[in-house]
Amino acid sequence: MKVEQISIFIENKSGRLAEVTGVLGKTGINIRALSLADTSDFGILRLIVDDSQKALKVLREQRFTVSITEVIGIEVPDSPGGLTSILQLLDQHNVNVEYMYAFAERVGNNAIIIFRFDNVDEAISALSSHGVKILPSERITSI
Amino acid sequence: MIWNDDFETLPREAIESLQLKRLQQTLEKVYATVPFYRDSFTKAGIKPADIKSLNDLQNLPFTLKQDMRDSYPYGLFAAPLEQIVRIHASSGTTGKPTVVGYTRRDIDNWTELMARSFVAAGTNQGDIIHNAYGYGLFTGGLGAHYGAERVGASVIPMSGGNTKKQLMIMQDFGSTVLTCTPSYSLYLAEVAAEEGIDIRKLKLKVGILGAEPWSEKMRQEIEAKLNIKAIDIYGLSEILGPGVGIECIEAQNGLHIWEDHFIPEIINPETGEVLPDGEKGELVITTITKEGIPLIRYRTRDITRLFKEPCICGRTHARIERLSGRSDDMLIIRGVNVFPSQIESVLFNVDGVEPHYQLIVDRDGNLDTLEVQVEVNEQTFSDEIKVLQGLSNKIRKDIKDLLGVTCKIRLVEPKTITRSEGKAKRVIDNRQQES
Ligand SMILES: [Zn+2]
């Protein structure tokens, strides 16, 4: 259920983001979802790709600072309050959301949101025991 | 092992009487042959004959780097050009370089002192010395080269640059001793890792590193990364080149200054007054055997302490503490004195932080600003902004606690700070361009 997310350290210099996507594009790696968190000096680019190990290798070769983080993808009903009920459930189980971002595509009527938790295993058990759908990693990387 | 037992273990009284005799000869010589010294002694109201004890040395005026520039190129030479067999020059970043001429006997003495230094660093005949100091106008390459040959070691005259080839030769030739700047030794280790070479497994056992100030922490880092003993060597081209002083491998605690050739003093850099042994100040050196360009009370700008306690290695020559900085490198940030080496020591104490950093000094209105650029690596990188900001905050706080200066920390991508093959460029001071 856990999905491997690639995180890349990026200085806030023009063109740096394009260099990352360029490296991946040239190697035939598809980006499934992307989020950029930034401060005034640097940013962290987070990516879900179809082949994370290969992406890790080519980015390291190009001297990027890269790490793999475990995240999970959750189907969230695309209706008012859909996300709130999930966040409340996590809160009751004392799981904190470090960050989250949405997939562009959707599954049926549901949106897909990528979550990074401080306690991934606790989050998975809490969510699945309450019927929240967590997407298998193969599903996510092949959307 | 000691290269020259007779001189390196002279009792202190014998050192001092030899120093006085040689000092008096040198003063007579420069007074007679170098107009600059005749003028400056006259202005101070002193004749060479007035110097009757080592204590009288402090009555003589200082010689500054600027005096060497002003006498460019040959004004301070005490020997006619026909007797000069080699000329070196320091890299002047601004204006003219400083020029140093050596007579045959100067080269011979320099070679002797480098031979002493190699042996003090635990190297000897049978060693393969990989000499990556630059050959050329810079004194490092040739100075180390001649000394290594005199010891009877095999010298590989690599000079600087072409790092991958350096590593190939180091592997294939079985180099046992590395001579280069401390920052270049770390760069070699970094490139070795990229090339898949385990530099720790090579035959290297000793690094004789100098030409830039480096901290004790950096020594530990070098020793761990290269699996060698890292020995600090001191020298400056105006005085001789490398081999003015060196740490002995037995103690690795302070650098012996070859006192039968030099008289070291420590002064208060502001007042010029001589400080007692053990106090921190600027190192001043008088050469007492040089013929080409003898220097009287030359202000090195290097900050250190001098101590004369006996050393476990058996050498009796005084030692200077590892340099805590060069007063030229000292930055004044909002009125606070800051040495790059102090910032370096803070960085080394933060887990996982690489020894590559750069200081950018600028002025915002009337306020000095200091930015410390630190490379992020896979060990310090985190997927979470708050963790990286925590790292920045910790470095900023540690610097503030140690130096009392507030700075900005900029985390940069790995390997973006320029690696140097000679002296590392640690400081970019943009204030100078405006004034
Ligand atoms: Zn010693």
Coordinates of C-alpha atoms and ligand atoms in Angstrom, one line a residue:
Chain A
M1 CA 0.0 0.0 0.0
K2 CA 2.9 2.3 0.6
V3 CA 4.1 4.2 -2.4
E4 CA 7.6 5.3 -3.0
Q5 CA 7.8 9.0 -3.5
I6 CA 11.0 10.7 -4.8
S7 CA 12.0 13.9 -3.0
I8 CA 14.6 16.2 -4.5
F9 CA 16.4 19.2 -3.0
I10 CA 16.2 22.1 -5.3
E11 CA 17.8 25.5 -4.9
N12 CA 15.6 28.3 -6.0
K13 CA 17.4 29.1 -9.2
S14 CA 15.6 29.5 -12.5
G15 CA 15.6 26.4 -14.7
R16 CA 16.4 23.9 -11.9
L17 CA 12.9 22.4 -12.0
A18 CA 13.1 22.0 -15.8
E19 CA 16.4 20.2 -15.4
V20 CA 14.8 17.6 -13.1
T21 CA 11.8 17.0 -15.4
G22 CA 14.2 17.0 -18.4
V23 CA 16.4 14.3 -16.9
L24 CA 13.4 12.1 -16.2
G25 CA 11.8 12.7 -19.6
K26 CA 14.9 11.8 -21.4
T27 CA 15.1 8.5 -19.6
G28 CA 11.4 7.7 -20.4
I29 CA 10.2 8.1 -16.8
N30 CA 6.7 9.3 -16.4
I31 CA 5.7 11.7 -13.7
R32 CA 2.4 10.8 -12.1
A33 CA 2.0 13.5 -9.5
L34 CA 4.1 16.3 -8.4
S35 CA 4.3 18.9 -5.6
L36 CA 6.8 21.6 -4.9
A37 CA 7.2 22.9 -1.3
D38 CA 9.4 25.9 -1.2
T39 CA 10.9 28.5 1.0
S40 CA 12.7 31.7 -0.1
D41 CA 16.0 29.8 -0.6
F42 CA 15.2 26.2 -1.5
G43 CA 12.5 23.9 -2.4
I44 CA 11.7 20.2 -2.1
L45 CA 10.2 18.6 -5.2
R46 CA 8.1 15.6 -4.5
L47 CA 7.3 13.2 -7.3
I48 CA 5.4 10.0 -7.9
V49 CA 6.8 8.3 -11.0
D50 CA 6.2 5.1 -12.7
D51 CA 9.7 3.7 -11.9
S52 CA 11.0 5.2 -8.7
Q53 CA 14.3 3.2 -8.5
K54 CA 15.3 4.1 -12.0
A55 CA 14.4 7.8 -11.3
L56 CA 16.5 7.7 -8.1
K57 CA 19.5 6.3 -10.1
V58 CA 19.4 8.8 -12.9
L59 CA 18.8 11.8 -10.6
R60 CA 21.8 10.7 -8.4
E61 CA 23.9 10.4 -11.5
Q62 CA 23.0 14.0 -12.3
R63 CA 24.2 14.9 -8.8
F64 CA 20.8 15.8 -7.3
T65 CA 20.2 15.2 -3.7
V66 CA 17.4 12.7 -3.6
S67 CA 15.6 10.5 -1.1
I68 CA 12.8 8.1 -1.1
T69 CA 9.9 8.7 1.2
E70 CA 7.0 6.3 1.9
V71 CA 3.6 7.9 1.3
I72 CA 0.1 6.5 0.7
G73 CA -2.5 7.3 -1.8
I74 CA -6.1 7.6 -0.6
E75 CA -9.4 7.7 -2.5
V76 CA -11.3 10.6 -1.2
P77 CA -15.0 11.1 -2.1
D78 CA -15.3 14.2 -4.3
S79 CA -18.1 15.6 -2.2
P80 CA -18.4 18.4 0.4
G81 CA -16.7 17.2 3.6
G82 CA -15.1 14.2 2.0
L83 CA -11.6 15.2 3.1
T84 CA -12.7 16.5 6.5
S85 CA -14.0 13.2 7.6
I86 CA -10.7 11.5 6.7
L87 CA -8.6 14.1 8.5
Q88 CA -10.8 13.8 11.6
L89 CA -10.4 10.1 11.6
L90 CA -6.6 10.5 11.5
D91 CA -6.7 13.0 14.3
Q92 CA -8.6 10.6 16.5
H93 CA -5.8 8.1 16.0
N94 CA -3.1 10.7 16.7
V95 CA -1.6 10.5 13.3
N96 CA -0.3 13.8 11.9
V97 CA -0.3 14.7 8.3
E98 CA 3.2 16.1 7.3
Y99 CA 1.9 17.1 3.9
M100 CA -0.5 16.1 1.2
Y101 CA -1.2 16.9 -2.4
A102 CA -3.7 15.8 -5.0
F103 CA -3.4 13.8 -8.2
A104 CA -4.6 15.4 -11.3
E105 CA -6.5 12.2 -12.4
R106 CA -9.3 10.7 -10.5
V107 CA -10.8 7.2 -10.0
G108 CA -14.5 7.2 -10.8
N109 CA -16.0 9.9 -8.6
N110 CA -13.2 9.9 -6.2
A111 CA -10.2 12.2 -6.0
I112 CA -6.8 10.7 -5.2
I113 CA -4.7 12.4 -2.5
I114 CA -1.2 11.6 -1.6
F115 CA -0.5 11.8 2.2
R116 CA 2.7 11.8 4.1
F117 CA 2.1 10.8 7.8
D118 CA 4.4 10.8 10.7
N119 CA 3.2 7.3 11.5
V120 CA 2.4 5.5 8.2
D121 CA 1.5 2.2 9.7
E122 CA -0.9 3.6 12.2
A123 CA -2.5 5.6 9.5
I124 CA -3.0 2.6 7.2
S125 CA -4.6 0.6 9.9
A126 CA -6.9 3.4 11.1
L127 CA -8.0 4.3 7.6
S128 CA -8.5 0.7 6.3
S129 CA -10.5 -0.3 9.4
H130 CA -12.9 2.5 8.7
G131 CA -13.4 1.6 5.1
V132 CA -11.3 4.3 3.5
K133 CA -9.8 3.1 0.3
I134 CA -6.1 3.1 0.1
L135 CA -4.8 2.6 -3.4
P136 CA -2.3 -0.2 -4.0
S137 CA 1.0 1.2 -5.2
E138 CA 0.9 -0.4 -8.6
R139 CA -2.4 1.4 -9.2
I140 CA -0.9 4.7 -8.4
T141 CA 2.2 4.4 -10.4
S142 CA 0.2 3.3 -13.4
I143 CA -2.6 5.7 -13.4
Chain B
M1 CA 63.2 9.7 13.5
I2 CA 65.2 12.9 13.3
W3 CA 66.9 14.0 10.1
N4 CA 69.6 16.3 11.6
D5 CA 70.2 15.3 15.2
D6 CA 72.9 17.9 15.7
F7 CA 70.7 20.9 15.0
E8 CA 67.2 19.6 15.7
T9 CA 68.0 18.7 19.3
L10 CA 70.3 21.6 20.3
P11 CA 69.9 22.8 23.9
R12 CA 67.9 26.0 24.2
E13 CA 71.0 28.1 25.2
A14 CA 72.9 26.8 22.2
I15 CA 70.0 27.7 19.9
E16 CA 69.8 31.2 21.3
S17 CA 73.5 31.9 21.0
L18 CA 73.5 30.6 17.4
Q19 CA 70.5 32.8 16.7
L20 CA 72.1 35.9 18.1
K21 CA 75.3 35.3 16.1
R22 CA 73.4 34.7 12.9
L23 CA 71.0 37.6 13.5
Q24 CA 74.0 40.0 13.9
Q25 CA 75.5 38.8 10.7
T26 CA 72.2 39.1 8.8
L27 CA 71.7 42.7 10.2
E28 CA 75.2 43.8 9.1
K29 CA 74.6 42.3 5.7
V30 CA 71.2 43.9 5.0
Y31 CA 72.4 47.2 6.4
A32 CA 75.2 47.2 4.0
T33 CA 73.4 46.0 0.9
V34 CA 69.7 46.8 1.1
P35 CA 68.8 50.5 1.0
F36 CA 65.3 49.8 2.4
Y37 CA 66.8 48.4 5.6
R38 CA 69.5 51.0 5.9
D39 CA 66.7 53.7 5.7
S40 CA 64.3 52.0 8.1
F41 CA 67.0 51.3 10.7
T42 CA 68.2 54.9 10.4
K43 CA 64.7 56.2 10.8
A44 CA 64.4 54.1 14.0
G45 CA 67.8 55.3 15.2
I46 CA 69.4 51.9 15.3
K47 CA 72.6 50.5 13.9
P48 CA 73.2 46.7 13.6
A49 CA 75.8 47.0 16.3
D50 CA 73.1 48.1 18.8
I51 CA 71.6 44.6 18.7
K52 CA 73.5 42.9 21.5
S53 CA 71.0 40.3 22.6
L54 CA 67.9 38.6 21.2
N55 CA 65.9 40.8 23.4
D56 CA 67.1 43.8 21.4
L57 CA 65.4 42.4 18.3
Q58 CA 62.1 44.0 19.4
N59 CA 63.7 47.5 18.8
L60 CA 63.9 46.9 15.1
P61 CA 61.1 48.0 12.7
F62 CA 58.8 45.5 11.1
T63 CA 58.9 44.5 7.4
L64 CA 55.5 44.3 5.8
K65 CA 54.2 42.6 2.7
Q66 CA 53.6 46.0 1.3
D67 CA 57.3 46.8 1.6
M68 CA 58.0 43.8 -0.6
R69 CA 55.4 45.0 -3.1
D70 CA 56.9 48.5 -3.1
S71 CA 60.3 47.1 -3.9
Y72 CA 59.1 45.0 -6.8
P73 CA 60.8 43.1 -8.3
Y74 CA 64.3 43.1 -6.9
G75 CA 64.5 46.0 -4.4
L76 CA 64.9 43.8 -1.3
F77 CA 67.5 41.5 -2.7
A78 CA 70.6 41.4 -0.6
A79 CA 72.6 39.4 -3.1
P80 CA 73.5 40.4 -6.7
L81 CA 71.4 38.7 -9.4
E82 CA 74.5 36.7 -10.5
Q83 CA 74.2 34.8 -7.3
I84 CA 70.5 34.2 -7.5
V85 CA 69.7 30.7 -8.8
R86 CA 65.9 30.7 -8.6
I87 CA 63.1 33.3 -8.4
H88 CA 59.6 32.5 -7.0
A89 CA 56.7 34.9 -6.7
S90 CA 53.5 34.7 -4.6
S91 CA 50.2 35.0 -6.4
G92 CA 49.2 38.6 -5.7
T93 CA 45.4 38.7 -6.0
T94 CA 45.7 42.5 -6.2
G95 CA 48.5 44.3 -7.9
K96 CA 52.0 43.0 -8.2
P97 CA 53.1 39.7 -6.7
T98 CA 55.8 39.5 -4.1
V99 CA 59.1 38.3 -5.5
V100 CA 61.6 36.1 -3.7
G101 CA 65.1 35.2 -4.9
Y102 CA 67.2 32.3 -3.7
T103 CA 70.9 31.9 -3.8
R104 CA 72.4 28.4 -4.2
R105 CA 72.9 28.2 -0.4
D106 CA 69.3 29.3 0.2
I107 CA 68.0 26.5 -2.0
D108 CA 70.3 24.1 -0.1
N109 CA 69.0 25.3 3.3
W110 CA 65.4 25.1 2.1
T111 CA 66.0 21.6 0.9
E112 CA 67.6 20.7 4.3
L113 CA 64.6 22.1 6.1
M114 CA 62.1 20.3 3.9
A115 CA 64.1 17.1 4.5
R116 CA 63.8 17.6 8.2
S117 CA 60.1 18.2 7.8
F118 CA 59.5 15.1 5.8
V119 CA 61.3 13.0 8.4
A120 CA 59.4 14.8 11.2
A121 CA 56.2 13.8 9.4
G122 CA 57.2 10.2 9.6
T123 CA 58.3 9.7 6.0
N124 CA 61.7 8.5 4.8
Q125 CA 63.6 6.7 2.1
G126 CA 61.4 4.1 0.5
D127 CA 58.4 6.3 0.6
I128 CA 56.6 7.3 -2.6
I129 CA 55.8 10.9 -2.3
H130 CA 52.8 12.1 -4.4
N131 CA 53.5 15.8 -4.7
A132 CA 50.3 17.6 -5.7
Y133 CA 51.5 21.1 -4.6
G134 CA 51.6 23.3 -7.7
Y135 CA 54.9 23.5 -9.5
G136 CA 55.7 27.0 -10.9
L137 CA 56.0 30.4 -9.4
F138 CA 54.3 29.0 -6.3
T139 CA 56.9 27.6 -3.9
G140 CA 54.9 24.5 -2.8
G141 CA 55.7 22.1 -5.6
L142 CA 59.5 22.6 -6.0
G143 CA 60.1 23.1 -2.3
A144 CA 58.5 19.8 -1.4
H145 CA 60.2 18.1 -4.4
Y146 CA 63.7 19.0 -3.4
G147 CA 63.3 18.0 0.2
A148 CA 61.7 14.7 -0.8
E149 CA 64.6 13.9 -3.1
R150 CA 67.2 14.7 -0.4
V151 CA 65.5 12.3 2.0
G152 CA 65.9 9.7 -0.7
A153 CA 62.2 9.1 -1.2
S154 CA 60.7 8.6 -4.7
V155 CA 58.9 11.8 -5.8
I156 CA 56.1 11.9 -8.2
P157 CA 55.9 15.5 -9.5
M158 CA 52.2 15.6 -10.0
S159 CA 51.5 19.3 -9.4
G160 CA 47.9 20.3 -9.1
G161 CA 44.8 19.5 -11.2
N162 CA 43.6 16.6 -13.2
T163 CA 42.2 14.9 -10.2
K164 CA 41.1 11.6 -11.9
K165 CA 44.6 11.1 -13.2
Q166 CA 46.0 11.9 -9.7
L167 CA 43.9 9.0 -8.4
M168 CA 45.0 6.6 -11.1
I169 CA 48.7 7.3 -10.4
M170 CA 48.1 7.1 -6.7
Q171 CA 46.6 3.7 -7.1
D172 CA 49.0 2.3 -9.7
F173 CA 52.3 3.8 -8.3
G174 CA 51.4 2.9 -4.7
S175 CA 51.9 6.5 -3.4
T176 CA 52.5 6.4 0.4
V177 CA 52.7 10.1 1.1
L178 CA 50.4 12.9 -0.2
T179 CA 51.5 16.5 -0.2
C180 CA 48.9 19.1 -1.1
T181 CA 46.5 21.6 0.5
P182 CA 44.1 20.2 3.1
S183 CA 41.0 21.1 1.0
Y184 CA 42.5 19.4 -2.0
S185 CA 43.0 16.2 0.0
L186 CA 39.3 16.2 0.8
Y187 CA 38.4 16.8 -2.9
L188 CA 40.6 13.8 -3.9
A189 CA 38.6 11.7 -1.4
E190 CA 35.3 13.0 -2.9
V191 CA 36.3 12.3 -6.5
A192 CA 37.7 8.9 -5.5
A193 CA 34.3 8.0 -4.0
E194 CA 32.5 9.1 -7.2
E195 CA 34.9 6.9 -9.2
G196 CA 34.2 3.9 -7.0
I197 CA 37.8 4.0 -5.6
D198 CA 38.1 3.2 -1.9
I199 CA 40.8 5.7 -1.1
R200 CA 41.1 4.3 2.4
K201 CA 42.4 1.1 1.0
L202 CA 45.3 2.7 -1.0
K203 CA 48.8 2.7 0.3
L204 CA 48.7 6.3 1.5
K205 CA 49.8 6.6 5.1
V206 CA 50.6 10.3 5.6
G207 CA 49.4 13.6 4.2
I208 CA 51.7 16.6 4.6
L209 CA 49.2 19.4 4.2
G210 CA 49.5 23.1 4.3
A211 CA 49.3 26.5 2.5
E212 CA 46.0 27.3 4.0
P213 CA 44.7 27.4 7.6
W214 CA 42.6 24.4 8.6
S215 CA 40.9 23.3 11.8
E216 CA 41.5 20.3 14.1
K217 CA 38.1 19.1 13.0
M218 CA 39.1 19.2 9.4
R219 CA 42.1 17.1 10.3
Q220 CA 39.9 14.5 11.9
E221 CA 37.8 14.5 8.8
I222 CA 40.8 14.0 6.5
E223 CA 42.3 11.3 8.7
A224 CA 39.0 9.4 8.7
K225 CA 38.2 9.8 5.0
L226 CA 41.7 9.0 3.7
N227 CA 42.8 6.7 6.4
I228 CA 46.1 8.6 6.9
K229 CA 47.9 10.7 9.4
A230 CA 47.4 14.4 8.4
I231 CA 50.4 16.5 9.3
D232 CA 50.3 20.3 9.3
I233 CA 53.2 22.0 7.5
Y234 CA 53.8 25.7 7.7
G235 CA 55.5 28.0 5.3
L236 CA 55.1 31.2 3.4
S237 CA 56.8 32.1 0.2
E238 CA 58.1 35.4 1.4
I239 CA 60.1 33.6 4.1
L240 CA 61.0 30.5 2.1
G241 CA 58.1 28.4 1.0
P242 CA 56.9 25.2 2.8
G243 CA 59.2 23.9 5.5
V244 CA 59.4 26.9 7.8
G245 CA 57.8 24.7 10.4
I246 CA 56.1 21.3 10.7
E247 CA 54.3 19.1 13.2
C248 CA 56.1 16.0 14.3
I249 CA 54.2 12.8 13.9
E250 CA 55.0 11.8 17.5
A251 CA 53.1 14.6 19.1
Q252 CA 50.9 16.2 16.3
N253 CA 50.7 19.1 18.8
G254 CA 52.1 22.3 17.4
L255 CA 54.5 23.0 14.6
H256 CA 58.2 23.1 15.3
I257 CA 59.8 26.2 13.8
W258 CA 63.4 25.6 12.6
E259 CA 64.9 28.0 15.0
D260 CA 68.5 27.7 13.7
H261 CA 67.2 29.5 10.6
F262 CA 64.4 31.7 11.9
I263 CA 63.5 33.7 14.9
P264 CA 59.8 33.7 15.7
E265 CA 58.1 36.3 17.8
I266 CA 54.4 36.8 18.7
I267 CA 53.2 40.4 18.7
N268 CA 50.0 42.2 19.4
P269 CA 48.9 43.0 15.9
E270 CA 47.4 46.3 16.9
T271 CA 50.2 47.8 19.1
G272 CA 53.1 45.9 17.7
E273 CA 54.4 45.0 21.2
V274 CA 56.0 41.6 21.7
L275 CA 53.8 39.2 23.7
P276 CA 55.1 36.6 26.2
D277 CA 55.3 33.0 25.2
G278 CA 51.9 31.3 25.2
E279 CA 49.9 34.4 24.3
K280 CA 48.0 34.6 21.1
G281 CA 49.0 37.1 18.5
E282 CA 50.5 37.7 15.1
L283 CA 53.6 35.6 14.2
V284 CA 56.6 37.7 13.2
I285 CA 59.6 35.9 11.6
T286 CA 63.2 37.1 11.1
T287 CA 65.3 35.0 8.8
I288 CA 68.9 34.5 10.0
T289 CA 70.5 32.4 7.2
K290 CA 68.9 33.7 4.1
E291 CA 71.1 35.4 1.5
G292 CA 68.8 36.2 -1.4
I293 CA 66.2 38.1 0.4
P294 CA 66.7 38.2 4.2
L295 CA 63.6 39.5 6.0
I296 CA 63.8 41.3 9.4
R297 CA 60.8 41.0 11.6
Y298 CA 58.4 40.1 8.8
R299 CA 54.8 40.3 9.8
T300 CA 53.2 37.0 8.6
R301 CA 49.6 38.1 9.4
D302 CA 49.2 34.6 10.8
I303 CA 47.6 34.3 14.2
T304 CA 49.0 31.7 16.6
R305 CA 50.8 31.2 19.9
L306 CA 54.5 30.3 20.5
F307 CA 55.6 27.7 23.1
K308 CA 59.0 26.4 24.0
E309 CA 58.3 23.4 26.3
P310 CA 60.3 20.3 25.3
C311 CA 58.5 18.0 22.9
I312 CA 58.2 14.2 23.3
C313 CA 59.8 13.8 19.8
G314 CA 63.2 15.0 21.2
R315 CA 63.3 18.2 19.1
T316 CA 64.1 21.3 21.0
H317 CA 62.9 23.9 18.6
A318 CA 59.9 26.1 19.6
R319 CA 56.5 25.2 18.4
I320 CA 53.6 27.4 17.2
E321 CA 50.0 26.3 17.7
R322 CA 48.1 25.3 14.6
L323 CA 47.1 28.6 12.9
S324 CA 43.8 29.9 14.0
G325 CA 43.6 32.1 11.0
R326 CA 45.4 34.7 9.0
S327 CA 44.8 38.2 10.0
D328 CA 44.3 38.9 6.3
D329 CA 41.4 36.4 6.3
M330 CA 39.8 37.9 9.3
L331 CA 36.5 39.4 8.5
I332 CA 35.0 42.2 10.5
I333 CA 31.2 41.8 10.5
R334 CA 29.4 44.5 12.3
G335 CA 32.4 45.2 14.4
V336 CA 33.0 41.5 15.3
N337 CA 36.2 39.7 14.3
V338 CA 35.3 36.5 12.4
F339 CA 37.8 33.9 11.1
P340 CA 36.5 31.5 8.5
S341 CA 38.1 28.7 10.5
Q342 CA 35.7 29.4 13.4
I343 CA 32.7 29.0 11.1
E344 CA 34.3 25.8 9.8
S345 CA 34.6 24.4 13.3
V346 CA 30.9 25.1 13.9
L347 CA 29.9 23.3 10.7
F348 CA 32.1 20.3 11.6
N349 CA 30.2 19.9 14.8
V350 CA 26.8 19.5 13.1
D351 CA 26.2 15.9 12.2
G352 CA 26.4 15.1 8.5
V353 CA 27.4 18.5 7.3
E354 CA 30.0 18.5 4.6
P355 CA 33.2 20.5 5.0
H356 CA 32.5 22.5 1.9
Y357 CA 31.2 26.0 2.6
Q358 CA 31.5 29.5 1.5
L359 CA 31.0 32.8 3.2
I360 CA 29.4 35.7 1.3
V361 CA 29.9 39.1 3.0
D362 CA 27.9 42.0 1.7
R363 CA 26.6 45.3 2.9
D364 CA 22.9 46.2 3.1
G365 CA 22.7 50.0 3.7
N366 CA 25.2 50.5 6.5
L367 CA 24.9 47.0 7.8
D368 CA 27.3 44.1 7.1
T369 CA 25.6 40.9 6.1
L370 CA 27.1 37.4 6.3
E371 CA 25.7 34.5 4.4
V372 CA 27.0 31.0 5.1
Q373 CA 26.4 28.6 2.2
V374 CA 26.3 25.0 3.2
E375 CA 25.9 22.0 1.0
V376 CA 23.0 19.7 1.6
N377 CA 23.9 16.0 1.1
E378 CA 21.9 12.8 1.3
Q379 CA 22.7 12.5 5.0
T380 CA 21.3 16.0 5.9
F381 CA 18.6 16.1 3.3
S382 CA 15.1 15.6 4.6
D383 CA 11.8 15.4 2.7
E384 CA 10.4 17.9 5.2
I385 CA 10.9 21.6 5.0
K386 CA 10.8 22.0 8.8
V387 CA 13.7 19.5 9.2
L388 CA 15.9 21.5 6.8
Q389 CA 14.9 24.7 8.4
G390 CA 15.8 23.1 11.7
L391 CA 19.3 22.4 10.3
S392 CA 19.7 26.0 9.2
N393 CA 18.5 27.3 12.5
K394 CA 20.9 25.1 14.4
I395 CA 23.9 26.2 12.4
R396 CA 22.8 29.9 12.7
K397 CA 22.4 29.5 16.5
D398 CA 25.7 27.7 16.9
I399 CA 27.5 30.5 15.0
K400 CA 25.7 33.2 17.0
D401 CA 26.6 31.4 20.3
L402 CA 30.3 31.1 19.3
L403 CA 30.9 34.4 17.5
G404 CA 28.1 36.6 18.5
V405 CA 27.3 37.3 14.9
T406 CA 23.9 36.8 13.3
C407 CA 24.2 35.3 9.8
K408 CA 21.9 33.8 7.2
I409 CA 22.3 30.2 6.3
R410 CA 21.7 29.2 2.7
L411 CA 21.4 25.5 2.0
V412 CA 22.7 24.8 -1.5
E413 CA 22.8 21.7 -3.7
P414 CA 25.7 19.3 -3.3
K415 CA 28.9 20.0 -5.2
T416 CA 27.8 23.5 -6.2
I417 CA 30.5 25.2 -4.1
T418 CA 33.5 25.4 -6.3
R419 CA 36.2 22.8 -5.3
S420 CA 39.7 24.2 -5.4
E421 CA 42.7 22.3 -6.5
G422 CA 44.9 24.7 -4.6
K423 CA 43.8 27.0 -1.8
A424 CA 40.1 26.9 -1.1
K425 CA 38.3 30.1 -1.7
R426 CA 36.2 30.4 1.5
V427 CA 35.2 34.0 1.4
I428 CA 33.5 36.3 -1.1
D429 CA 33.5 39.8 0.2
N430 CA 31.4 42.0 -1.9
R431 CA 31.9 45.0 0.3
Q432 CA 35.4 45.7 -1.1
Q433 CA 34.0 46.5 -4.6
E434 CA 32.0 49.4 -3.3
S435 CA 34.6 51.1 -1.2
Ligands
ZN1 ZN 57.9 17.3 18.4

